[in-house]
Amino acid sequence: MNLDSNLVEAQFALGEAALAQNETMRAMLAFREVVKLDPNNAYAYYQMGIALKARDLPRDAIEAFDTARKLFEEQGKIEEMKQAEKAIEETKR
């Protein structure tokens, strides 16, 4: 495991912890750092969408969920792709 992957994992864990504590701004920043370091991290885009939705930023949330959906599809993660599609539909309501 290299330094970047350790940093990605640490930032992702920080984002998840922040979300669990309803600290959505901190979570959003952590997940943005993850996707900066690892642009193909669909899970980070998905979690960022959750944080953005919680901050009442539906357009940004939909964009993050859609990026996650596309990445999940490219990676062959069909269940996760469907979950992202569902999140998009729920955010549009």
Coordinates of C-alpha atoms in Angstrom, one line a residue:
M1 CA 0.0 0.0 0.0
N2 CA 1.5 3.4 -1.0
L3 CA 1.2 6.7 0.7
D4 CA -1.6 7.9 -1.6
S5 CA -3.8 4.9 -1.0
N6 CA -3.3 5.3 2.8
L7 CA -4.3 9.0 2.5
V8 CA -7.3 8.1 0.4
E9 CA -8.4 5.5 3.0
A10 CA -7.8 8.0 5.9
Q11 CA -9.8 10.8 4.1
F12 CA -12.6 8.4 3.3
A13 CA -12.8 7.3 7.0
L14 CA -12.8 10.9 8.1
G15 CA -15.7 11.6 5.7
E16 CA -17.7 8.7 6.9
A17 CA -17.1 9.7 10.6
A18 CA -18.1 13.2 9.8
L19 CA -21.3 12.0 8.1
A20 CA -22.1 9.8 11.1
Q21 CA -21.9 12.9 13.3
N22 CA -24.0 14.9 10.9
E23 CA -21.0 17.2 10.2
T24 CA -21.9 17.4 6.5
M25 CA -19.5 20.2 5.6
R26 CA -16.5 18.3 7.0
A27 CA -17.7 15.2 5.3
M28 CA -18.1 17.0 2.0
L29 CA -14.5 18.3 2.2
A30 CA -13.1 14.9 3.1
F31 CA -14.8 13.2 0.2
R32 CA -13.7 16.0 -2.2
E33 CA -10.1 15.3 -1.1
V34 CA -10.7 11.6 -1.8
V35 CA -11.9 12.2 -5.4
K36 CA -9.0 14.6 -6.0
L37 CA -6.6 11.9 -5.0
D38 CA -8.6 9.0 -6.5
P39 CA -10.9 10.3 -9.3
N40 CA -12.3 6.8 -10.0
N41 CA -13.5 6.3 -6.4
A42 CA -17.2 5.9 -7.0
Y43 CA -17.9 5.3 -3.3
A44 CA -16.5 8.8 -2.4
Y45 CA -18.7 10.5 -5.1
Y46 CA -21.7 8.6 -3.7
Q47 CA -20.9 9.6 -0.1
M48 CA -20.3 13.2 -1.2
G49 CA -23.7 13.1 -2.8
I50 CA -25.2 12.2 0.6
A51 CA -23.4 15.0 2.3
L52 CA -24.5 17.5 -0.4
K53 CA -28.1 16.4 -0.2
A54 CA -28.0 16.8 3.6
R55 CA -26.7 20.4 3.1
D56 CA -29.7 21.0 0.8
L57 CA -27.7 21.2 -2.4
P58 CA -29.7 19.0 -4.6
R59 CA -28.1 19.9 -8.0
D60 CA -24.6 19.2 -6.6
A61 CA -25.8 16.0 -4.9
I62 CA -27.3 14.8 -8.2
E63 CA -24.1 15.5 -10.0
A64 CA -22.1 13.6 -7.4
F65 CA -24.5 10.7 -7.5
D66 CA -24.5 10.6 -11.3
T67 CA -20.7 10.5 -11.4
A68 CA -20.8 7.7 -8.9
R69 CA -23.4 5.9 -11.1
K70 CA -21.2 6.2 -14.2
L71 CA -18.1 5.0 -12.3
F72 CA -20.0 2.0 -10.7
E73 CA -21.3 1.1 -14.2
E74 CA -17.7 1.3 -15.7
Q75 CA -16.5 -0.9 -12.8
G76 CA -19.2 -3.5 -13.3
K77 CA -20.7 -2.8 -9.8
I78 CA -24.4 -3.1 -10.9
E79 CA -26.0 -3.1 -7.4
E80 CA -24.1 0.1 -6.4
M81 CA -25.0 1.6 -9.8
K82 CA -28.7 1.0 -9.1
Q83 CA -28.3 2.5 -5.6
A84 CA -26.9 5.6 -7.1
E85 CA -29.7 5.8 -9.6
K86 CA -32.2 5.5 -6.8
A87 CA -30.4 8.3 -4.9
I88 CA -30.7 10.5 -8.0
E89 CA -34.4 9.9 -8.2
E90 CA -35.0 10.5 -4.5
T91 CA -33.0 13.7 -4.7
K92 CA -35.0 15.0 -7.6
R93 CA -38.2 14.8 -5.6

